[in-house]
Amino acid sequence: MVTASETLLSAISKYEVVIGLEVHVQLLTATKAFCACSTKFGAPPNTNVCPVCLGLPGALPVLNKRAVEFATLAALALNCEIRETSIFARKNYFYPDLPKGYQISQYDRPIAEHGHINIKVNGESKRIGITRLHMEEDAGKSLHDGFPDSDKNTYIDLNRSGVPLVEIVSEPDMRTPDEAHEYLTRLKEIILYTGVSDCNMEEGSLRCDANISVRPWGQKEFGTKAEVKNVNSFRFIKQALEYEIERQVELIESGGKVAQETRLYNSSEGKTYSMRSKEQAHDYRYFPEPDLRPLVVDATWQSEIKKTMPELPEARRTRLVSDYGITEQDAGVLTMTRSRADQFEEAAKHSKNPKRVANLVQGELMGRLKAKGIDMEQSPISMKGVAVSADLVEANAISGKMLKDFYDIAFERGKDFPIVYAEEGSPKQSTDTGALEKIIDEAIAANPSQLAQYRGGKKTVAAFFVGQVMKASKGQFSPAVVNELVGKKLDG
Ligand code: ADP
Ligand code: ZN
Ligand code: MG
């Protein structure tokens, strides 16, 4: 039997994969792109609407300045060039959730072009080009399920109609589903840092359409692409792309041709299905939007917007490595969100050993979070708590074993480290050498044959005694102290 991954491996040994992604990101403005209606998610259906976003005759759009600032900030963060004068265009198509019969978008003169994102896959860095970033409005939502008469009727919620989006179109620069996954991860991270979107995929604030084709290795022209639409997680996008590679290669190998079409991914089956062919594709009949003036974002405005740019993840990773002496891997984990990086830096500044803080995050915090199935943002132990615990270990006040126990208690009680440490009476690692000596004497008395080995010259047996003592003393004593005293006793 041939497994899926073998099929995939054999496919990519003969064919090169080409992937380009189109990502829609909803901007976090309080009001819609061309009217004053609220953009709040989850309001009762059709309550955030007005003549403009309902497309009533005679209503005129007024551009939201904040949306322009957000789009420009996102574009700059993605290394794009800003077009000083961009043009809104009507994209015409007929669909029940599009009351005007067109969507206001941008076409041949988008607000931004020629950007890129750097990605790293299997240790190799690569630059993925961004063709363009343009502004547009969202359509409404058709609701097909959840009503008693869903078999007969579709319901329309126009709260989303007119919500501002940017569409970010990549160059066909990706060569594997892993690269696509990494591109999306980095893109989302950058957008989140800028604060222009919450990128919440469940609420549709970030949506991705994936274009994919294959060509025999060495062929210059691209193969015919298929577009996979509306996949709602990065993991599913990767799976859908893997499925498409197998499907397209199998089709070509059996003498067929890949059709240019739009496909949908069924995540429970792990397969894509044809939704519409090129013949059925829309002819959008784009033309300049007559109700809006050209959008001018001049140099002065651009530089004002630039001033609101935070340090971006890539730069921050580099800086954390050099400022705190942490590893690149640590920096990667600690910069995954802006608030996490802020927290770490706040903690690291007040800690005697930022490196230990980073190590504890990787070594003690991540595993416990994973076991509990929660994100760092929901961690009972804050970065400050990690810093406090790191400093206690640093000062030999508590042992590594004690730290682990307190982390367990913190997770059990859902409380931060300093709180549970205080609740337990702020115990210190014992410096009572009398008690320690007693434990060592007992360990030596209980293991005469090991003692004989040691005295016979096998010095490595000391480690056995150290282990016995650490266990018997339940980690109350620092390993350094135990090592020293055990050595003395064995020799003496
Ligand atoms: P369309 O005219 O069908 O919208 P575009 O040229 O505008 O196609 O490209 C849309 C997206 O598809 C872009 O992200 C682009 O990088 C990608 N793309 C274009 N051609 C290919 C191809 N042959 N294989 C994979 N992706 C492609
Ligand atoms: Zn409105
Ligand atoms: Mg296109």
PDB file of N, CA, C and O in Angstrom, residues 179-247:
ATOM      1  N   GLU A 179       6.444  26.364   3.168  1.00  0.00           N
ATOM      2  CA  GLU A 179       6.763  27.777   2.946  1.00  0.00           C
ATOM      3  C   GLU A 179       5.501  28.631   3.008  1.00  0.00           C
ATOM      4  O   GLU A 179       5.512  29.733   3.542  1.00  0.00           O
ATOM      5  N   ALA A 180       4.410  28.099   2.455  1.00  0.00           N
ATOM      6  CA  ALA A 180       3.144  28.839   2.495  1.00  0.00           C
ATOM      7  C   ALA A 180       2.703  29.026   3.946  1.00  0.00           C
ATOM      8  O   ALA A 180       2.279  30.110   4.350  1.00  0.00           O
ATOM      9  N   HIS A 181       2.827  27.963   4.724  1.00  0.00           N
ATOM     10  CA  HIS A 181       2.447  28.017   6.138  1.00  0.00           C
ATOM     11  C   HIS A 181       3.298  29.055   6.880  1.00  0.00           C
ATOM     12  O   HIS A 181       2.784  29.858   7.668  1.00  0.00           O
ATOM     13  N   GLU A 182       4.582  29.045   6.594  1.00  0.00           N
ATOM     14  CA  GLU A 182       5.503  29.971   7.251  1.00  0.00           C
ATOM     15  C   GLU A 182       5.200  31.418   6.826  1.00  0.00           C
ATOM     16  O   GLU A 182       5.205  32.331   7.656  1.00  0.00           O
ATOM     17  N   TYR A 183       4.934  31.608   5.545  1.00  0.00           N
ATOM     18  CA  TYR A 183       4.584  32.952   5.049  1.00  0.00           C
ATOM     19  C   TYR A 183       3.363  33.488   5.802  1.00  0.00           C
ATOM     20  O   TYR A 183       3.348  34.627   6.271  1.00  0.00           O
ATOM     21  N   LEU A 184       2.346  32.650   5.919  1.00  0.00           N
ATOM     22  CA  LEU A 184       1.121  33.080   6.603  1.00  0.00           C
ATOM     23  C   LEU A 184       1.380  33.381   8.073  1.00  0.00           C
ATOM     24  O   LEU A 184       0.865  34.361   8.622  1.00  0.00           O
ATOM     25  N   THR A 185       2.199  32.545   8.706  1.00  0.00           N
ATOM     26  CA  THR A 185       2.526  32.755  10.117  1.00  0.00           C
ATOM     27  C   THR A 185       3.230  34.090  10.311  1.00  0.00           C
ATOM     28  O   THR A 185       2.887  34.880  11.195  1.00  0.00           O
ATOM     29  N   ARG A 186       4.217  34.356   9.453  1.00  0.00           N
ATOM     30  CA  ARG A 186       4.972  35.612   9.567  1.00  0.00           C
ATOM     31  C   ARG A 186       4.097  36.810   9.214  1.00  0.00           C
ATOM     32  O   ARG A 186       4.164  37.845   9.856  1.00  0.00           O
ATOM     33  N   LEU A 187       3.265  36.645   8.183  1.00  0.00           N
ATOM     34  CA  LEU A 187       2.380  37.740   7.769  1.00  0.00           C
ATOM     35  C   LEU A 187       1.443  38.113   8.914  1.00  0.00           C
ATOM     36  O   LEU A 187       1.299  39.287   9.268  1.00  0.00           O
ATOM     37  N   LYS A 188       0.831  37.104   9.506  1.00  0.00           N
ATOM     38  CA  LYS A 188      -0.103  37.343  10.610  1.00  0.00           C
ATOM     39  C   LYS A 188       0.620  38.012  11.779  1.00  0.00           C
ATOM     40  O   LYS A 188       0.103  38.950  12.390  1.00  0.00           O
ATOM     41  N   GLU A 189       1.828  37.534  12.067  1.00  0.00           N
ATOM     42  CA  GLU A 189       2.613  38.084  13.163  1.00  0.00           C
ATOM     43  C   GLU A 189       2.897  39.582  12.942  1.00  0.00           C
ATOM     44  O   GLU A 189       2.726  40.403  13.838  1.00  0.00           O
ATOM     45  N   ILE A 190       3.295  39.909  11.726  1.00  0.00           N
ATOM     46  CA  ILE A 190       3.606  41.310  11.412  1.00  0.00           C
ATOM     47  C   ILE A 190       2.347  42.175  11.543  1.00  0.00           C
ATOM     48  O   ILE A 190       2.369  43.234  12.166  1.00  0.00           O
ATOM     49  N   ILE A 191       1.249  41.700  10.962  1.00  0.00           N
ATOM     50  CA  ILE A 191       0.005  42.472  11.024  1.00  0.00           C
ATOM     51  C   ILE A 191      -0.433  42.658  12.482  1.00  0.00           C
ATOM     52  O   ILE A 191      -0.839  43.749  12.887  1.00  0.00           O
ATOM     53  N   LEU A 192      -0.320  41.605  13.280  1.00  0.00           N
ATOM     54  CA  LEU A 192      -0.689  41.721  14.698  1.00  0.00           C
ATOM     55  C   LEU A 192       0.190  42.750  15.412  1.00  0.00           C
ATOM     56  O   LEU A 192      -0.302  43.521  16.233  1.00  0.00           O
ATOM     57  N   TYR A 193       1.472  42.757  15.105  1.00  0.00           N
ATOM     58  CA  TYR A 193       2.370  43.745  15.727  1.00  0.00           C
ATOM     59  C   TYR A 193       1.938  45.173  15.396  1.00  0.00           C
ATOM     60  O   TYR A 193       2.011  46.046  16.240  1.00  0.00           O
ATOM     61  N   THR A 194       1.519  45.385  14.149  1.00  0.00           N
ATOM     62  CA  THR A 194       1.122  46.748  13.768  1.00  0.00           C
ATOM     63  C   THR A 194      -0.174  47.152  14.463  1.00  0.00           C
ATOM     64  O   THR A 194      -0.467  48.337  14.572  1.00  0.00           O
ATOM     65  N   GLY A 195      -0.961  46.157  14.880  1.00  0.00           N
ATOM     66  CA  GLY A 195      -2.218  46.449  15.570  1.00  0.00           C
ATOM     67  C   GLY A 195      -3.351  46.853  14.640  1.00  0.00           C
ATOM     68  O   GLY A 195      -4.402  47.272  15.109  1.00  0.00           O
ATOM     69  N   VAL A 196      -3.197  46.700  13.321  1.00  0.00           N
ATOM     70  CA  VAL A 196      -4.266  47.137  12.420  1.00  0.00           C
ATOM     71  C   VAL A 196      -5.368  46.094  12.263  1.00  0.00           C
ATOM     72  O   VAL A 196      -6.429  46.371  11.725  1.00  0.00           O
ATOM     73  N   SER A 197      -5.115  44.866  12.745  1.00  0.00           N
ATOM     74  CA  SER A 197      -6.147  43.824  12.683  1.00  0.00           C
ATOM     75  C   SER A 197      -5.952  42.857  13.823  1.00  0.00           C
ATOM     76  O   SER A 197      -4.832  42.698  14.331  1.00  0.00           O
ATOM     77  N   ASP A 198      -7.033  42.180  14.244  1.00  0.00           N
ATOM     78  CA  ASP A 198      -6.858  41.138  15.257  1.00  0.00           C
ATOM     79  C   ASP A 198      -6.573  39.788  14.594  1.00  0.00           C
ATOM     80  O   ASP A 198      -6.293  38.806  15.277  1.00  0.00           O
ATOM     81  N   CYS A 199      -6.670  39.728  13.269  1.00  0.00           N
ATOM     82  CA  CYS A 199      -6.337  38.514  12.500  1.00  0.00           C
ATOM     83  C   CYS A 199      -7.052  37.273  13.035  1.00  0.00           C
ATOM     84  O   CYS A 199      -6.512  36.167  12.951  1.00  0.00           O
ATOM     85  N   ASN A 200      -8.229  37.450  13.584  1.00  0.00           N
ATOM     86  CA  ASN A 200      -8.970  36.327  14.149  1.00  0.00           C
ATOM     87  C   ASN A 200      -9.624  35.503  13.030  1.00  0.00           C
ATOM     88  O   ASN A 200     -10.582  35.943  12.399  1.00  0.00           O
ATOM     89  N   MET A 201      -9.086  34.304  12.789  1.00  0.00           N
ATOM     90  CA  MET A 201      -9.578  33.518  11.658  1.00  0.00           C
ATOM     91  C   MET A 201     -11.002  32.996  11.878  1.00  0.00           C
ATOM     92  O   MET A 201     -11.771  32.865  10.939  1.00  0.00           O
ATOM     93  N   GLU A 202     -11.329  32.688  13.150  1.00  0.00           N
ATOM     94  CA  GLU A 202     -12.693  32.181  13.420  1.00  0.00           C
ATOM     95  C   GLU A 202     -13.741  33.239  13.095  1.00  0.00           C
ATOM     96  O   GLU A 202     -14.837  32.920  12.665  1.00  0.00           O
ATOM     97  N   GLU A 203     -13.396  34.498  13.336  1.00  0.00           N
ATOM     98  CA  GLU A 203     -14.348  35.566  13.057  1.00  0.00           C
ATOM     99  C   GLU A 203     -14.183  36.114  11.641  1.00  0.00           C
ATOM    100  O   GLU A 203     -14.807  37.100  11.270  1.00  0.00           O
ATOM    101  N   GLY A 204     -13.307  35.492  10.859  1.00  0.00           N
ATOM    102  CA  GLY A 204     -13.139  35.896   9.470  1.00  0.00           C
ATOM    103  C   GLY A 204     -12.301  37.147   9.278  1.00  0.00           C
ATOM    104  O   GLY A 204     -12.312  37.743   8.203  1.00  0.00           O
ATOM    105  N   SER A 205     -11.569  37.568  10.317  1.00  0.00           N
ATOM    106  CA  SER A 205     -10.744  38.779  10.176  1.00  0.00           C
ATOM    107  C   SER A 205      -9.494  38.511   9.342  1.00  0.00           C
ATOM    108  O   SER A 205      -8.814  39.447   8.945  1.00  0.00           O
ATOM    109  N   LEU A 206      -9.175  37.240   9.140  1.00  0.00           N
ATOM    110  CA  LEU A 206      -8.076  36.895   8.240  1.00  0.00           C
ATOM    111  C   LEU A 206      -8.533  35.712   7.397  1.00  0.00           C
ATOM    112  O   LEU A 206      -8.957  34.696   7.941  1.00  0.00           O
ATOM    113  N   ARG A 207      -8.510  35.885   6.087  1.00  0.00           N
ATOM    114  CA  ARG A 207      -8.949  34.806   5.183  1.00  0.00           C
ATOM    115  C   ARG A 207      -7.909  34.620   4.094  1.00  0.00           C
ATOM    116  O   ARG A 207      -7.323  35.591   3.635  1.00  0.00           O
ATOM    117  N   CYS A 208      -7.709  33.388   3.689  1.00  0.00           N
ATOM    118  CA  CYS A 208      -6.663  33.140   2.697  1.00  0.00           C
ATOM    119  C   CYS A 208      -7.167  32.309   1.530  1.00  0.00           C
ATOM    120  O   CYS A 208      -7.834  31.298   1.725  1.00  0.00           O
ATOM    121  N   ASP A 209      -6.856  32.757   0.317  1.00  0.00           N
ATOM    122  CA  ASP A 209      -7.071  31.950  -0.879  1.00  0.00           C
ATOM    123  C   ASP A 209      -5.705  31.528  -1.382  1.00  0.00           C
ATOM    124  O   ASP A 209      -4.797  32.350  -1.503  1.00  0.00           O
ATOM    125  N   ALA A 210      -5.562  30.228  -1.652  1.00  0.00           N
ATOM    126  CA  ALA A 210      -4.252  29.702  -2.041  1.00  0.00           C
ATOM    127  C   ALA A 210      -4.253  29.286  -3.501  1.00  0.00           C
ATOM    128  O   ALA A 210      -5.112  28.524  -3.945  1.00  0.00           O
ATOM    129  N   ASN A 211      -3.299  29.814  -4.268  1.00  0.00           N
ATOM    130  CA  ASN A 211      -3.146  29.437  -5.681  1.00  0.00           C
ATOM    131  C   ASN A 211      -1.980  28.472  -5.807  1.00  0.00           C
ATOM    132  O   ASN A 211      -0.902  28.726  -5.267  1.00  0.00           O
ATOM    133  N   ILE A 212      -2.207  27.388  -6.545  1.00  0.00           N
ATOM    134  CA  ILE A 212      -1.147  26.392  -6.641  1.00  0.00           C
ATOM    135  C   ILE A 212      -1.099  25.748  -8.017  1.00  0.00           C
ATOM    136  O   ILE A 212      -2.134  25.484  -8.632  1.00  0.00           O
ATOM    137  N   SER A 213       0.131  25.547  -8.497  1.00  0.00           N
ATOM    138  CA  SER A 213       0.327  24.826  -9.757  1.00  0.00           C
ATOM    139  C   SER A 213       1.573  23.969  -9.630  1.00  0.00           C
ATOM    140  O   SER A 213       2.351  24.139  -8.699  1.00  0.00           O
ATOM    141  N   VAL A 214       1.740  23.054 -10.556  1.00  0.00           N
ATOM    142  CA  VAL A 214       2.969  22.252 -10.594  1.00  0.00           C
ATOM    143  C   VAL A 214       3.539  22.306 -12.011  1.00  0.00           C
ATOM    144  O   VAL A 214       2.813  22.562 -12.983  1.00  0.00           O
ATOM    145  N   ARG A 215       4.851  22.115 -12.127  1.00  0.00           N
ATOM    146  CA  ARG A 215       5.496  22.058 -13.446  1.00  0.00           C
ATOM    147  C   ARG A 215       6.659  21.080 -13.332  1.00  0.00           C
ATOM    148  O   ARG A 215       7.278  20.958 -12.257  1.00  0.00           O
ATOM    149  N   PRO A 216       6.967  20.378 -14.441  1.00  0.00           N
ATOM    150  CA  PRO A 216       8.106  19.462 -14.391  1.00  0.00           C
ATOM    151  C   PRO A 216       9.354  20.264 -14.022  1.00  0.00           C
ATOM    152  O   PRO A 216       9.503  21.404 -14.477  1.00  0.00           O
ATOM    153  N   TRP A 217      10.212  19.690 -13.180  1.00  0.00           N
ATOM    154  CA  TRP A 217      11.449  20.381 -12.799  1.00  0.00           C
ATOM    155  C   TRP A 217      12.183  20.823 -14.057  1.00  0.00           C
ATOM    156  O   TRP A 217      12.286  20.063 -15.018  1.00  0.00           O
ATOM    157  N   GLY A 218      12.642  22.083 -14.065  1.00  0.00           N
ATOM    158  CA  GLY A 218      13.390  22.581 -15.209  1.00  0.00           C
ATOM    159  C   GLY A 218      12.535  23.354 -16.206  1.00  0.00           C
ATOM    160  O   GLY A 218      13.054  24.139 -16.980  1.00  0.00           O
ATOM    161  N   GLN A 219      11.218  23.138 -16.170  1.00  0.00           N
ATOM    162  CA  GLN A 219      10.361  23.895 -17.098  1.00  0.00           C
ATOM    163  C   GLN A 219      10.269  25.335 -16.638  1.00  0.00           C
ATOM    164  O   GLN A 219      10.180  25.615 -15.440  1.00  0.00           O
ATOM    165  N   LYS A 220      10.315  26.269 -17.616  1.00  0.00           N
ATOM    166  CA  LYS A 220      10.335  27.673 -17.269  1.00  0.00           C
ATOM    167  C   LYS A 220       8.936  28.231 -16.990  1.00  0.00           C
ATOM    168  O   LYS A 220       8.731  28.980 -16.043  1.00  0.00           O
ATOM    169  N   GLU A 221       7.979  27.862 -17.850  1.00  0.00           N
ATOM    170  CA  GLU A 221       6.635  28.412 -17.700  1.00  0.00           C
ATOM    171  C   GLU A 221       5.946  27.765 -16.502  1.00  0.00           C
ATOM    172  O   GLU A 221       6.151  26.589 -16.219  1.00  0.00           O
ATOM    173  N   PHE A 222       5.111  28.552 -15.867  1.00  0.00           N
ATOM    174  CA  PHE A 222       4.296  28.011 -14.788  1.00  0.00           C
ATOM    175  C   PHE A 222       3.246  27.064 -15.345  1.00  0.00           C
ATOM    176  O   PHE A 222       2.784  27.230 -16.473  1.00  0.00           O
ATOM    177  N   GLY A 223       2.845  26.106 -14.549  1.00  0.00           N
ATOM    178  CA  GLY A 223       1.709  25.271 -14.911  1.00  0.00           C
ATOM    179  C   GLY A 223       0.410  26.024 -14.655  1.00  0.00           C
ATOM    180  O   GLY A 223       0.422  27.130 -14.116  1.00  0.00           O
ATOM    181  N   THR A 224      -0.703  25.420 -15.070  1.00  0.00           N
ATOM    182  CA  THR A 224      -2.008  26.042 -14.816  1.00  0.00           C
ATOM    183  C   THR A 224      -2.341  25.921 -13.331  1.00  0.00           C
ATOM    184  O   THR A 224      -2.178  24.858 -12.742  1.00  0.00           O
ATOM    185  N   LYS A 225      -2.810  27.026 -12.752  1.00  0.00           N
ATOM    186  CA  LYS A 225      -3.048  27.008 -11.305  1.00  0.00           C
ATOM    187  C   LYS A 225      -4.506  26.722 -10.967  1.00  0.00           C
ATOM    188  O   LYS A 225      -5.416  26.997 -11.747  1.00  0.00           O
ATOM    189  N   ALA A 226      -4.681  26.161  -9.794  1.00  0.00           N
ATOM    190  CA  ALA A 226      -6.015  26.061  -9.198  1.00  0.00           C
ATOM    191  C   ALA A 226      -6.013  26.969  -7.980  1.00  0.00           C
ATOM    192  O   ALA A 226      -4.968  27.186  -7.365  1.00  0.00           O
ATOM    193  N   GLU A 227      -7.171  27.515  -7.653  1.00  0.00           N
ATOM    194  CA  GLU A 227      -7.268  28.397  -6.501  1.00  0.00           C
ATOM    195  C   GLU A 227      -8.145  27.724  -5.442  1.00  0.00           C
ATOM    196  O   GLU A 227      -9.276  27.335  -5.733  1.00  0.00           O
ATOM    197  N   VAL A 228      -7.585  27.548  -4.246  1.00  0.00           N
ATOM    198  CA  VAL A 228      -8.363  26.937  -3.165  1.00  0.00           C
ATOM    199  C   VAL A 228      -8.848  28.047  -2.252  1.00  0.00           C
ATOM    200  O   VAL A 228      -8.061  28.834  -1.735  1.00  0.00           O
ATOM    201  N   LYS A 229     -10.163  28.103  -2.095  1.00  0.00           N
ATOM    202  CA  LYS A 229     -10.770  29.250  -1.400  1.00  0.00           C
ATOM    203  C   LYS A 229     -11.302  28.885  -0.015  1.00  0.00           C
ATOM    204  O   LYS A 229     -11.624  27.721   0.245  1.00  0.00           O
ATOM    205  N   ASN A 230     -11.406  29.912   0.832  1.00  0.00           N
ATOM    206  CA  ASN A 230     -12.126  29.807   2.098  1.00  0.00           C
ATOM    207  C   ASN A 230     -11.663  28.695   3.019  1.00  0.00           C
ATOM    208  O   ASN A 230     -12.473  27.972   3.576  1.00  0.00           O
ATOM    209  N   VAL A 231     -10.372  28.500   3.155  1.00  0.00           N
ATOM    210  CA  VAL A 231      -9.876  27.514   4.115  1.00  0.00           C
ATOM    211  C   VAL A 231      -9.631  28.259   5.422  1.00  0.00           C
ATOM    212  O   VAL A 231      -9.017  29.317   5.420  1.00  0.00           O
ATOM    213  N   ASN A 232     -10.143  27.695   6.546  1.00  0.00           N
ATOM    214  CA  ASN A 232     -10.177  28.545   7.737  1.00  0.00           C
ATOM    215  C   ASN A 232      -9.115  28.302   8.803  1.00  0.00           C
ATOM    216  O   ASN A 232      -9.262  28.714   9.938  1.00  0.00           O
ATOM    217  N   SER A 233      -8.025  27.616   8.444  1.00  0.00           N
ATOM    218  CA  SER A 233      -6.868  27.606   9.353  1.00  0.00           C
ATOM    219  C   SER A 233      -5.602  27.385   8.535  1.00  0.00           C
ATOM    220  O   SER A 233      -5.657  26.826   7.438  1.00  0.00           O
ATOM    221  N   PHE A 234      -4.475  27.821   9.088  1.00  0.00           N
ATOM    222  CA  PHE A 234      -3.206  27.671   8.361  1.00  0.00           C
ATOM    223  C   PHE A 234      -2.884  26.190   8.167  1.00  0.00           C
ATOM    224  O   PHE A 234      -2.335  25.792   7.149  1.00  0.00           O
ATOM    225  N   ARG A 235      -3.237  25.390   9.163  1.00  0.00           N
ATOM    226  CA  ARG A 235      -2.963  23.951   9.077  1.00  0.00           C
ATOM    227  C   ARG A 235      -3.756  23.333   7.922  1.00  0.00           C
ATOM    228  O   ARG A 235      -3.235  22.539   7.155  1.00  0.00           O
ATOM    229  N   PHE A 236      -5.017  23.743   7.799  1.00  0.00           N
ATOM    230  CA  PHE A 236      -5.843  23.210   6.714  1.00  0.00           C
ATOM    231  C   PHE A 236      -5.337  23.698   5.354  1.00  0.00           C
ATOM    232  O   PHE A 236      -5.430  22.987   4.355  1.00  0.00           O
ATOM    233  N   ILE A 237      -4.819  24.920   5.306  1.00  0.00           N
ATOM    234  CA  ILE A 237      -4.288  25.427   4.041  1.00  0.00           C
ATOM    235  C   ILE A 237      -3.123  24.545   3.602  1.00  0.00           C
ATOM    236  O   ILE A 237      -3.029  24.130   2.438  1.00  0.00           O
ATOM    237  N   LYS A 238      -2.262  24.200   4.556  1.00  0.00           N
ATOM    238  CA  LYS A 238      -1.131  23.330   4.248  1.00  0.00           C
ATOM    239  C   LYS A 238      -1.626  21.974   3.751  1.00  0.00           C
ATOM    240  O   LYS A 238      -1.142  21.450   2.754  1.00  0.00           O
ATOM    241  N   GLN A 239      -2.627  21.439   4.445  1.00  0.00           N
ATOM    242  CA  GLN A 239      -3.178  20.137   4.033  1.00  0.00           C
ATOM    243  C   GLN A 239      -3.820  20.215   2.653  1.00  0.00           C
ATOM    244  O   GLN A 239      -3.651  19.318   1.826  1.00  0.00           O
ATOM    245  N   ALA A 240      -4.561  21.290   2.412  1.00  0.00           N
ATOM    246  CA  ALA A 240      -5.224  21.454   1.114  1.00  0.00           C
ATOM    247  C   ALA A 240      -4.180  21.534   0.000  1.00  0.00           C
ATOM    248  O   ALA A 240      -4.358  20.957  -1.087  1.00  0.00           O
ATOM    249  N   LEU A 241      -3.080  22.238   0.260  1.00  0.00           N
ATOM    250  CA  LEU A 241      -2.022  22.373  -0.748  1.00  0.00           C
ATOM    251  C   LEU A 241      -1.365  21.013  -1.007  1.00  0.00           C
ATOM    252  O   LEU A 241      -1.074  20.665  -2.163  1.00  0.00           O
ATOM    253  N   GLU A 242      -1.150  20.242   0.050  1.00  0.00           N
ATOM    254  CA  GLU A 242      -0.554  18.917  -0.133  1.00  0.00           C
ATOM    255  C   GLU A 242      -1.469  18.031  -0.979  1.00  0.00           C
ATOM    256  O   GLU A 242      -1.021  17.322  -1.882  1.00  0.00           O
ATOM    257  N   TYR A 243      -2.749  18.127  -0.688  1.00  0.00           N
ATOM    258  CA  TYR A 243      -3.700  17.342  -1.477  1.00  0.00           C
ATOM    259  C   TYR A 243      -3.666  17.772  -2.941  1.00  0.00           C
ATOM    260  O   TYR A 243      -3.665  16.931  -3.849  1.00  0.00           O
ATOM    261  N   GLU A 244      -3.617  19.089  -3.171  1.00  0.00           N
ATOM    262  CA  GLU A 244      -3.612  19.620  -4.539  1.00  0.00           C
ATOM    263  C   GLU A 244      -2.376  19.157  -5.326  1.00  0.00           C
ATOM    264  O   GLU A 244      -2.467  18.871  -6.522  1.00  0.00           O
ATOM    265  N   ILE A 245      -1.220  19.085  -4.644  1.00  0.00           N
ATOM    266  CA  ILE A 245      -0.006  18.633  -5.332  1.00  0.00           C
ATOM    267  C   ILE A 245      -0.229  17.213  -5.863  1.00  0.00           C
ATOM    268  O   ILE A 245      -0.002  16.920  -7.039  1.00  0.00           O
ATOM    269  N   GLU A 246      -0.722  16.345  -4.972  1.00  0.00           N
ATOM    270  CA  GLU A 246      -0.974  14.953  -5.386  1.00  0.00           C
ATOM    271  C   GLU A 246      -1.990  14.899  -6.520  1.00  0.00           C
ATOM    272  O   GLU A 246      -1.809  14.193  -7.501  1.00  0.00           O
ATOM    273  N   ARG A 247      -3.055  15.659  -6.373  1.00  0.00           N
ATOM    274  CA  ARG A 247      -4.122  15.619  -7.378  1.00  0.00           C
ATOM    275  C   ARG A 247      -3.614  16.105  -8.738  1.00  0.00           C
ATOM    276  O   ARG A 247      -3.814  15.452  -9.760  1.00  0.00           O
TER     277      ARG A 247
END
